[in-house]
Amino acid sequence: MTRTLPLLLATVAALSLDASAFVRSSAAQEATQEARPSRVEGEAFQAPAAPSAGTTTAEQGPPNTEYKPLLPNQTRAPEPTQKAQIESAVFAKGLDSPWAMEFLPDGRVIVTEKAGKIRIVAKDGTPGQPVAGVPKVDARGQGGLLDIALSPSFSADRTVYVSYAEPRDKGNGTTVAKAKLIESDGKARLDDVKVIFRQMPTYDGDKHFGSRLVFAGDGKLFVTVGERSDKQTRVQAQDLSSGLGKVFRIDTDGNAPKDNPFVGGDKAKPEIWSYGHRNVQAAALDGQGRLWTVEHGPRGGDELNRPRPGLNYGWPVVTYGIEYSGEKIGDGQTQAGGTVQPVYYWDPVIGPSGMAFYDKDLFPDWKGEFLIGGLVSTGLVVLKVDGDKVVTEERVPLDHRVRDVKVGPDGAVYALTEDDGQIVKITPKKSN
């Protein structure tokens, strides 16, 4: 499969231009021309005016790099003039390094713990005994039991999906399995556990497994992973024959849908949706049903992206971050032809993990905004997006490493804190 046209389309996407018009005008030259670096000009690149935007930025700390953003409001967007006044209370405690959570239809919460346990938290906040039948995990380093998602028809089929660092011969890798959640006599177990997808190749490491699971409106499952961190593996984020550093789209049995961008290619993995990612630990659908992700950068360069089919998000060729040593990554490029610019980035990093789109009424000011968990910023990061551009950024301090974020059926926001094993319930502050 030719790679030139996808690279040209990626450049167009980076500039938010009309891709169909671009294809018509350049199809004749597609075989001979190289993609050119992005340029910014015209009103299309102006950040939308936001009446709610203030004059100060949420991030006040010094950046780790001297890189400059390509687009307006691509980093350090202004705070809103009116910040949410919140109260927080412990909803549940006693969890052991929790990683992910999901609300069950009856209001209880199912939670994964890094070491390889699943617990169901009662509506009064009491954690239950470990669920039996959970697959074995490799919990070293950043590994372990990771995300959990309910089948779109969970009420009827009781099926759950989990991602985890799977121990394998000569290493490990991110794996997705599905199982039936069975409850009887006050106990719960996973039955008929079946692996449906394995990130390949296997690698003997303990970092950058990803991973988030997000069901789209059409019932297909997005799976985010990492590129395993090390220099010898990170380059595979650009390799379509490798499963490292990708966002995948599969069906409920792990097969590649026929409309995936690389189906039919000679070498490309057909499950790939987008590539050039570092370590994606936050993902959610917006109000239009589109996938958004936030990935860990190195030293600086955490990224908000809207992954689209077949596009290249740059890592490790393009990044707004640097090595932890302070050295440049590669040639120190922050833009390049054939790669998509991040919608937004953070320097210094927030340490993103967990993400939710707020669509309830309890917090009117947050309606239609993204809530992102911060491991490094130790709280929530709230982004208002207009025209697919960030117009305000708000920080909600919780003084804990937030591993996951969910919007409850009651409209409250629930933050899963890694360091103290709690679920914190966030509601509007009551007026005196």
CSV table of C-alpha atoms in Angstrom, one decimal:
chain,number,residue,atom,x,y,z
A,1,MET,CA,0.0,0.0,0.0
A,2,THR,CA,1.4,3.4,-0.9
A,3,ARG,CA,2.3,5.5,2.1
A,4,THR,CA,2.6,8.9,0.3
A,5,LEU,CA,-1.1,9.9,0.3
A,6,PRO,CA,-1.6,9.1,4.0
A,7,LEU,CA,1.4,11.3,4.9
A,8,LEU,CA,0.0,14.1,2.8
A,9,LEU,CA,-3.4,13.7,4.5
A,10,ALA,CA,-1.8,13.8,7.9
A,11,THR,CA,-0.2,17.2,7.0
A,12,VAL,CA,-3.6,18.5,5.9
A,13,ALA,CA,-5.1,17.2,9.2
A,14,ALA,CA,-2.4,19.0,11.2
A,15,LEU,CA,-3.6,22.3,9.6
A,16,SER,CA,-7.3,21.6,9.9
A,17,LEU,CA,-7.8,22.0,6.2
A,18,ASP,CA,-10.3,20.3,3.9
A,19,ALA,CA,-8.8,16.9,3.2
A,20,SER,CA,-11.2,16.0,0.3
A,21,ALA,CA,-10.2,19.2,-1.6
A,22,PHE,CA,-6.6,18.4,-1.0
A,23,VAL,CA,-6.9,14.9,-2.4
A,24,ARG,CA,-8.6,16.3,-5.6
A,25,SER,CA,-5.9,18.9,-6.1
A,26,SER,CA,-2.9,16.8,-5.4
A,27,ALA,CA,-3.8,13.3,-6.6
A,28,ALA,CA,-1.9,13.7,-9.8
A,29,GLN,CA,1.3,14.6,-8.0
A,30,GLU,CA,0.8,12.1,-5.2
A,31,ALA,CA,3.5,9.6,-6.5
A,32,THR,CA,6.3,12.2,-6.8
A,33,GLN,CA,5.9,14.9,-4.2
A,34,GLU,CA,7.0,14.7,-0.6
A,35,ALA,CA,4.8,16.2,2.2
A,36,ARG,CA,5.9,19.6,3.3
A,37,PRO,CA,6.2,21.0,6.8
A,38,SER,CA,3.2,22.6,8.2
A,39,ARG,CA,2.7,26.4,7.9
A,40,VAL,CA,0.4,28.6,9.7
A,41,GLU,CA,-1.5,31.5,8.2
A,42,GLY,CA,-5.0,32.8,7.9
A,43,GLU,CA,-8.0,33.0,10.1
A,44,ALA,CA,-8.4,29.2,10.3
A,45,PHE,CA,-5.6,29.2,12.8
A,46,GLN,CA,-7.0,31.8,15.2
A,47,ALA,CA,-8.0,30.4,18.6
A,48,PRO,CA,-11.8,30.9,19.0
A,49,ALA,CA,-12.8,33.7,21.2
A,50,ALA,CA,-14.0,32.4,24.6
A,51,PRO,CA,-16.0,34.9,26.7
A,52,SER,CA,-15.2,32.6,29.7
A,53,ALA,CA,-11.5,33.0,29.3
A,54,GLY,CA,-9.5,35.0,31.8
A,55,THR,CA,-6.0,36.6,31.6
A,56,THR,CA,-4.0,34.1,33.6
A,57,THR,CA,-3.0,30.5,32.7
A,58,ALA,CA,-3.5,27.4,34.8
A,59,GLU,CA,0.1,26.4,34.5
A,60,GLN,CA,2.4,28.8,36.2
A,61,GLY,CA,5.6,26.7,36.5
A,62,PRO,CA,8.6,27.1,34.2
A,63,PRO,CA,8.6,24.9,31.0
A,64,ASN,CA,11.2,22.2,30.6
A,65,THR,CA,11.9,23.2,27.0
A,66,GLU,CA,12.4,26.3,24.8
A,67,TYR,CA,10.0,24.9,22.2
A,68,LYS,CA,7.3,27.3,21.0
A,69,PRO,CA,3.8,26.1,20.0
A,70,LEU,CA,2.8,26.1,16.4
A,71,LEU,CA,-0.8,27.0,16.9
A,72,PRO,CA,-2.6,29.5,19.1
A,73,ASN,CA,-3.7,28.2,22.5
A,74,GLN,CA,-1.8,25.0,21.8
A,75,THR,CA,-0.4,25.1,25.3
A,76,ARG,CA,-1.0,27.2,28.4
A,77,ALA,CA,-4.5,28.3,27.5
A,78,PRO,CA,-6.1,30.8,29.8
A,79,GLU,CA,-8.0,29.8,32.9
A,80,PRO,CA,-11.8,30.5,32.9
A,81,THR,CA,-12.7,33.7,34.6
A,82,GLN,CA,-15.1,31.7,36.8
A,83,LYS,CA,-13.7,28.5,38.2
A,84,ALA,CA,-15.9,25.7,39.6
A,85,GLN,CA,-16.4,25.8,43.3
A,86,ILE,CA,-16.2,22.2,44.5
A,87,GLU,CA,-16.5,20.0,47.5
A,88,SER,CA,-14.8,16.7,47.7
A,89,ALA,CA,-15.5,13.7,50.0
A,90,VAL,CA,-14.2,10.2,50.2
A,91,PHE,CA,-16.7,7.8,48.6
A,92,ALA,CA,-14.6,4.7,49.0
A,93,LYS,CA,-11.3,3.7,50.6
A,94,GLY,CA,-9.1,0.7,51.2
A,95,LEU,CA,-8.3,0.0,47.6
A,96,ASP,CA,-4.8,-1.2,46.7
A,97,SER,CA,-3.2,0.9,43.9
A,98,PRO,CA,-6.4,1.1,41.9
A,99,TRP,CA,-6.0,1.7,38.2
A,100,ALA,CA,-9.5,2.0,36.6
A,101,MET,CA,-13.2,2.1,37.4
A,102,GLU,CA,-16.5,1.8,35.7
A,103,PHE,CA,-20.1,2.4,37.0
A,104,LEU,CA,-22.3,-0.7,36.8
A,105,PRO,CA,-26.0,-0.1,35.8
A,106,ASP,CA,-27.1,-0.4,39.4
A,107,GLY,CA,-24.8,2.4,40.6
A,108,ARG,CA,-22.1,0.2,42.1
A,109,VAL,CA,-18.5,0.7,40.9
A,110,ILE,CA,-16.2,-2.0,39.5
A,111,VAL,CA,-12.5,-1.3,40.1
A,112,THR,CA,-9.3,-2.8,38.9
A,113,GLU,CA,-6.2,-2.9,41.1
A,114,LYS,CA,-2.7,-2.9,39.6
A,115,ALA,CA,-1.6,-6.1,41.3
A,116,GLY,CA,-4.3,-8.1,39.5
A,117,LYS,CA,-7.5,-7.9,41.5
A,118,ILE,CA,-11.0,-6.6,40.6
A,119,ARG,CA,-13.4,-5.4,43.3
A,120,ILE,CA,-17.0,-4.3,43.2
A,121,VAL,CA,-17.6,-1.2,45.4
A,122,ALA,CA,-21.1,-1.1,46.9
A,123,LYS,CA,-23.3,2.0,46.6
A,124,ASP,CA,-22.3,2.9,50.2
A,125,GLY,CA,-18.6,2.9,49.3
A,126,THR,CA,-17.7,-0.5,50.8
A,127,PRO,CA,-15.2,-2.5,48.6
A,128,GLY,CA,-16.1,-6.1,48.1
A,129,GLN,CA,-13.9,-9.2,48.1
A,130,PRO,CA,-11.7,-9.8,45.1
A,131,VAL,CA,-13.5,-11.1,42.0
A,132,ALA,CA,-12.4,-14.6,41.1
A,133,GLY,CA,-11.1,-15.7,37.8
A,134,VAL,CA,-9.0,-12.7,36.8
A,135,PRO,CA,-6.2,-13.4,34.3
A,136,LYS,CA,-2.7,-13.5,35.6
A,137,VAL,CA,-0.8,-10.2,35.1
A,138,ASP,CA,2.7,-9.0,35.1
A,139,ALA,CA,2.6,-6.2,37.7
A,140,ARG,CA,6.2,-5.1,37.6
A,141,GLY,CA,6.9,-1.4,37.0
A,142,GLN,CA,4.0,0.2,35.1
A,143,GLY,CA,2.4,-3.2,34.4
A,144,GLY,CA,-0.5,-4.9,36.0
A,145,LEU,CA,-4.2,-5.0,35.6
A,146,LEU,CA,-5.1,-1.9,33.7
A,147,ASP,CA,-8.5,-0.8,32.3
A,148,ILE,CA,-12.0,-2.2,32.4
A,149,ALA,CA,-14.9,-1.5,30.2
A,150,LEU,CA,-18.5,-2.8,30.1
A,151,SER,CA,-20.0,-4.3,27.0
A,152,PRO,CA,-22.4,-1.9,25.3
A,153,SER,CA,-25.1,-4.5,26.1
A,154,PHE,CA,-23.8,-5.3,29.5
A,155,SER,CA,-27.3,-5.5,31.2
A,156,ALA,CA,-28.1,-8.4,28.8
A,157,ASP,CA,-24.8,-10.2,28.3
A,158,ARG,CA,-22.9,-9.3,31.6
A,159,THR,CA,-19.7,-9.1,29.5
A,160,VAL,CA,-16.7,-7.0,30.7
A,161,TYR,CA,-13.4,-6.3,28.9
A,162,VAL,CA,-10.1,-5.8,30.6
A,163,SER,CA,-6.6,-4.8,29.4
A,164,TYR,CA,-3.5,-5.9,31.3
A,165,ALA,CA,0.2,-6.5,31.1
A,166,GLU,CA,0.2,-10.1,30.2
A,167,PRO,CA,3.2,-12.3,31.2
A,168,ARG,CA,4.5,-14.1,28.1
A,169,ASP,CA,7.4,-16.2,27.0
A,170,LYS,CA,10.4,-13.9,26.8
A,171,GLY,CA,8.6,-10.8,28.0
A,172,ASN,CA,5.1,-9.3,28.2
A,173,GLY,CA,2.7,-7.0,26.4
A,174,THR,CA,-0.7,-5.3,26.6
A,175,THR,CA,-3.5,-7.8,26.1
A,176,VAL,CA,-7.3,-7.5,26.0
A,177,ALA,CA,-9.6,-10.2,27.3
A,178,LYS,CA,-13.4,-10.5,27.7
A,179,ALA,CA,-15.3,-12.4,30.2
A,180,LYS,CA,-18.8,-12.8,31.8
A,181,LEU,CA,-19.2,-11.2,35.3
A,182,ILE,CA,-21.2,-13.7,37.4
A,183,GLU,CA,-22.5,-12.8,40.8
A,184,SER,CA,-24.2,-15.3,43.2
A,185,ASP,CA,-24.3,-15.8,46.9
A,186,GLY,CA,-22.6,-12.5,47.6
A,187,LYS,CA,-19.5,-13.5,45.5
A,188,ALA,CA,-18.4,-12.5,42.0
A,189,ARG,CA,-16.3,-14.2,39.4
A,190,LEU,CA,-15.2,-13.9,35.8
A,191,ASP,CA,-16.4,-16.8,33.6
A,192,ASP,CA,-15.4,-17.8,30.1
A,193,VAL,CA,-12.3,-15.6,30.0
A,194,LYS,CA,-11.1,-15.2,26.4
A,195,VAL,CA,-8.2,-13.3,25.1
A,196,ILE,CA,-9.3,-11.3,22.1
A,197,PHE,CA,-6.3,-9.2,21.3
A,198,ARG,CA,-2.6,-9.1,22.0
A,199,GLN,CA,-0.3,-6.2,21.3
A,200,MET,CA,2.7,-7.5,19.4
A,201,PRO,CA,5.7,-7.8,19.5
A,202,THR,CA,6.3,-9.2,22.9
A,203,TYR,CA,9.0,-7.2,24.8
A,204,ASP,CA,10.8,-7.8,28.1
A,205,GLY,CA,10.2,-4.5,29.8
A,206,ASP,CA,8.2,-2.9,32.5
A,207,LYS,CA,7.0,0.4,31.1
A,208,HIS,CA,4.5,2.0,28.7
A,209,PHE,CA,1.7,-0.5,28.4
A,210,GLY,CA,-1.0,2.1,28.0
A,211,SER,CA,-3.9,1.3,28.2
A,212,ARG,CA,-7.5,2.5,27.9
A,213,LEU,CA,-10.6,0.7,26.4
A,214,VAL,CA,-13.3,2.9,24.9
A,215,PHE,CA,-16.4,1.6,23.1
A,216,ALA,CA,-17.6,3.8,20.2
A,217,GLY,CA,-21.2,4.3,19.3
A,218,ASP,CA,-21.0,1.7,16.6
A,219,GLY,CA,-20.0,-1.0,19.1
A,220,LYS,CA,-16.3,-1.1,18.0
A,221,LEU,CA,-13.7,-1.0,20.7
A,222,PHE,CA,-10.7,1.4,20.7
A,223,VAL,CA,-7.6,0.1,22.5
A,224,THR,CA,-4.8,2.4,23.4
A,225,VAL,CA,-1.3,1.1,24.1
A,226,GLY,CA,2.3,2.4,24.6
A,227,GLU,CA,5.5,2.0,22.7
A,228,ARG,CA,7.3,0.3,25.7
A,229,SER,CA,9.5,3.4,26.4
A,230,ASP,CA,13.0,2.2,25.5
A,231,LYS,CA,14.9,3.7,22.6
A,232,GLN,CA,15.0,0.5,20.7
A,233,THR,CA,11.2,0.1,20.9
A,234,ARG,CA,9.9,3.6,20.7
A,235,VAL,CA,10.9,3.9,17.0
A,236,GLN,CA,8.3,1.2,16.3
A,237,ALA,CA,5.6,3.7,17.0
A,238,GLN,CA,6.3,4.7,13.3
A,239,ASP,CA,6.2,1.1,12.0
A,240,LEU,CA,2.9,0.0,10.8
A,241,SER,CA,4.0,-3.7,11.0
A,242,SER,CA,4.4,-3.3,14.8
A,243,GLY,CA,1.8,-2.9,17.5
A,244,LEU,CA,3.8,-0.6,19.6
A,245,GLY,CA,2.7,3.1,20.0
A,246,LYS,CA,-0.7,2.7,18.4
A,247,VAL,CA,-4.4,3.2,18.8
A,248,PHE,CA,-6.3,0.1,17.7
A,249,ARG,CA,-9.9,-0.4,16.6
A,250,ILE,CA,-11.3,-3.9,16.9
A,251,ASP,CA,-14.7,-5.6,17.1
A,252,THR,CA,-15.9,-7.4,20.2
A,253,ASP,CA,-14.1,-10.6,19.2
A,254,GLY,CA,-10.8,-8.8,18.5
A,255,ASN,CA,-11.1,-8.7,14.7
A,256,ALA,CA,-10.2,-5.6,12.5
A,257,PRO,CA,-13.3,-4.0,11.1
A,258,LYS,CA,-13.3,-3.8,7.3
A,259,ASP,CA,-13.3,0.0,7.3
A,260,ASN,CA,-10.1,0.4,9.3
A,261,PRO,CA,-7.6,2.5,7.4
A,262,PHE,CA,-4.9,-0.2,6.9
A,263,VAL,CA,-7.0,-3.2,6.1
A,264,GLY,CA,-5.7,-4.8,2.9
A,265,GLY,CA,-2.2,-3.5,3.3
A,266,ASP,CA,0.7,-5.9,2.7
A,267,LYS,CA,2.5,-5.3,6.0
A,268,ALA,CA,0.4,-3.0,8.2
A,269,LYS,CA,-1.5,-4.4,11.1
A,270,PRO,CA,-5.2,-4.1,10.1
A,271,GLU,CA,-6.2,-3.3,13.7
A,272,ILE,CA,-4.3,0.0,13.6
A,273,TRP,CA,-6.5,3.1,13.7
A,274,SER,CA,-3.7,5.7,14.3
A,275,TYR,CA,0.0,5.6,15.0
A,276,GLY,CA,3.0,7.6,16.3
A,277,HIS,CA,1.8,7.6,19.9
A,278,ARG,CA,3.9,7.4,23.0
A,279,ASN,CA,1.9,6.1,26.0
A,280,VAL,CA,-1.8,6.7,25.9
A,281,GLN,CA,-3.4,6.3,29.4
A,282,ALA,CA,-6.4,8.6,28.9
A,283,ALA,CA,-9.2,8.3,26.3
A,284,ALA,CA,-12.9,9.3,26.0
A,285,LEU,CA,-15.6,10.0,23.4
A,286,ASP,CA,-16.8,13.6,23.0
A,287,GLY,CA,-20.5,14.6,22.6
A,288,GLN,CA,-20.3,13.8,18.9
A,289,GLY,CA,-19.0,10.3,19.6
A,290,ARG,CA,-15.4,11.0,18.4
A,291,LEU,CA,-12.4,9.6,20.2
A,292,TRP,CA,-10.0,11.9,22.0
A,293,THR,CA,-6.8,10.8,23.8
A,294,VAL,CA,-4.2,12.2,26.2
A,295,GLU,CA,-0.8,10.6,26.1
A,296,HIS,CA,2.2,10.8,28.4
A,297,GLY,CA,5.1,12.9,27.0
A,298,PRO,CA,8.7,12.6,28.1
A,299,ARG,CA,10.0,15.6,30.0
A,300,GLY,CA,7.3,18.0,28.7
A,301,GLY,CA,5.1,17.2,25.9
A,302,ASP,CA,2.0,15.5,27.3
A,303,GLU,CA,-0.5,15.6,24.4
A,304,LEU,CA,-4.2,15.9,23.8
A,305,ASN,CA,-5.1,14.4,20.4
A,306,ARG,CA,-8.2,13.5,18.4
A,307,PRO,CA,-7.0,10.3,16.7
A,308,ARG,CA,-8.3,9.9,13.1
A,309,PRO,CA,-8.0,6.9,10.9
A,310,GLY,CA,-4.6,6.4,9.3
A,311,LEU,CA,-2.9,9.5,10.7
A,312,ASN,CA,0.5,9.8,12.2
A,313,TYR,CA,0.9,11.6,15.5
A,314,GLY,CA,4.6,12.0,15.3
A,315,TRP,CA,6.3,10.2,18.2
A,316,PRO,CA,9.3,9.9,18.4
A,317,VAL,CA,10.1,11.9,15.3
A,318,VAL,CA,8.1,14.9,16.5
A,319,THR,CA,7.5,16.0,20.1
A,320,TYR,CA,7.3,19.1,22.3
A,321,GLY,CA,9.2,17.2,25.0
A,322,ILE,CA,12.8,16.3,25.7
A,323,GLU,CA,14.6,13.3,27.2
A,324,TYR,CA,14.7,13.1,31.0
A,325,SER,CA,18.4,13.8,30.7
A,326,GLY,CA,17.7,17.1,29.1
A,327,GLU,CA,18.9,16.0,25.7
A,328,LYS,CA,16.8,16.5,22.5
A,329,ILE,CA,14.7,13.6,21.3
A,330,GLY,CA,15.9,12.8,17.8
A,331,ASP,CA,16.5,16.0,15.9
A,332,GLY,CA,14.4,18.0,18.2
A,333,GLN,CA,11.6,18.5,15.8
A,334,THR,CA,8.2,19.9,17.0
A,335,GLN,CA,6.6,19.7,13.5
A,336,ALA,CA,7.2,17.7,10.3
A,337,GLY,CA,5.3,17.0,7.1
A,338,GLY,CA,3.2,13.9,7.4
A,339,THR,CA,2.5,14.3,11.1
A,340,VAL,CA,-0.4,15.7,13.0
A,341,GLN,CA,0.1,18.4,15.6
A,342,PRO,CA,-1.3,17.8,19.0
A,343,VAL,CA,-4.5,19.7,19.7
A,344,TYR,CA,-2.9,20.8,23.0
A,345,TYR,CA,0.2,19.9,25.0
A,346,TRP,CA,1.6,20.5,28.5
A,347,ASP,CA,5.1,21.5,29.5
A,348,PRO,CA,5.7,20.7,32.3
A,349,VAL,CA,3.7,17.6,32.2
A,350,ILE,CA,0.4,16.8,34.1
A,351,GLY,CA,1.0,13.0,34.0
A,352,PRO,CA,-2.4,12.2,32.3
A,353,SER,CA,-4.3,9.1,33.3
A,354,GLY,CA,-8.1,8.7,32.9
A,355,MET,CA,-10.4,11.0,31.1
A,356,ALA,CA,-14.1,11.7,31.0
A,357,PHE,CA,-16.5,13.9,28.9
A,358,TYR,CA,-18.9,15.8,31.2
A,359,ASP,CA,-22.4,15.6,29.9
A,360,LYS,CA,-24.5,16.0,33.0
A,361,ASP,CA,-26.2,19.0,34.7
A,362,LEU,CA,-24.8,19.1,38.2
A,363,PHE,CA,-21.8,21.2,37.0
A,364,PRO,CA,-23.3,23.5,34.4
A,365,ASP,CA,-20.0,25.3,33.8
A,366,TRP,CA,-18.3,21.9,33.0
A,367,LYS,CA,-21.0,20.7,30.5
A,368,GLY,CA,-19.3,19.6,27.3
A,369,GLU,CA,-15.8,19.8,28.8
A,370,PHE,CA,-13.1,17.2,29.3
A,371,LEU,CA,-12.0,16.1,32.7
A,372,ILE,CA,-8.5,14.6,32.8
A,373,GLY,CA,-6.8,12.9,35.7
A,374,GLY,CA,-3.3,14.2,36.7
A,375,LEU,CA,-0.7,11.9,38.3
A,376,VAL,CA,1.8,14.7,38.4
A,377,SER,CA,-0.5,17.7,38.8
A,378,THR,CA,-2.3,15.7,41.5
A,379,GLY,CA,-5.9,16.7,40.6
A,380,LEU,CA,-8.2,17.2,37.7
A,381,VAL,CA,-7.4,19.2,34.5
A,382,VAL,CA,-10.6,20.6,32.9
A,383,LEU,CA,-10.4,21.6,29.3
A,384,LYS,CA,-13.0,23.6,27.4
A,385,VAL,CA,-12.8,22.8,23.6
A,386,ASP,CA,-14.4,24.9,20.9
A,387,GLY,CA,-13.9,24.1,17.2
A,388,ASP,CA,-11.6,21.3,18.2
A,389,LYS,CA,-9.2,23.8,19.9
A,390,VAL,CA,-8.7,24.3,23.6
A,391,VAL,CA,-10.0,27.7,24.8
A,392,THR,CA,-9.6,27.4,28.6
A,393,GLU,CA,-7.8,25.1,31.0
A,394,GLU,CA,-8.8,24.8,34.7
A,395,ARG,CA,-7.0,22.9,37.5
A,396,VAL,CA,-8.9,21.3,40.3
A,397,PRO,CA,-6.4,20.3,43.1
A,398,LEU,CA,-7.0,17.1,45.0
A,399,ASP,CA,-3.5,16.6,46.4
A,400,HIS,CA,-3.5,13.0,45.2
A,401,ARG,CA,-2.3,11.1,42.1
A,402,VAL,CA,-5.5,10.7,40.0
A,403,ARG,CA,-5.5,7.5,38.0
A,404,ASP,CA,-9.0,7.5,36.5
A,405,VAL,CA,-12.0,9.8,36.2
A,406,LYS,CA,-15.6,9.0,35.7
A,407,VAL,CA,-18.9,10.9,35.7
A,408,GLY,CA,-21.4,9.2,37.9
A,409,PRO,CA,-25.1,8.6,37.2
A,410,ASP,CA,-25.8,11.4,39.7
A,411,GLY,CA,-23.8,13.9,37.8
A,412,ALA,CA,-21.0,14.0,40.4
A,413,VAL,CA,-17.4,13.5,39.3
A,414,TYR,CA,-15.5,10.6,40.7
A,415,ALA,CA,-11.7,10.5,40.9
A,416,LEU,CA,-9.8,7.3,41.5
A,417,THR,CA,-6.6,8.1,43.5
A,418,GLU,CA,-3.7,5.8,43.1
A,419,ASP,CA,-1.5,6.8,46.1
A,420,ASP,CA,-4.1,6.3,48.9
A,421,GLY,CA,-6.5,3.9,47.3
A,422,GLN,CA,-9.6,6.0,47.4
A,423,ILE,CA,-12.5,7.1,45.2
A,424,VAL,CA,-13.2,10.8,45.8
A,425,LYS,CA,-16.6,12.2,45.0
A,426,ILE,CA,-16.6,15.8,43.7
A,427,THR,CA,-19.7,17.9,43.8
A,428,PRO,CA,-20.5,21.7,43.6
A,429,LYS,CA,-19.8,23.6,46.7
A,430,LYS,CA,-23.0,24.3,48.7
A,431,SER,CA,-23.7,28.0,49.2
A,432,ASN,CA,-23.9,29.2,52.7
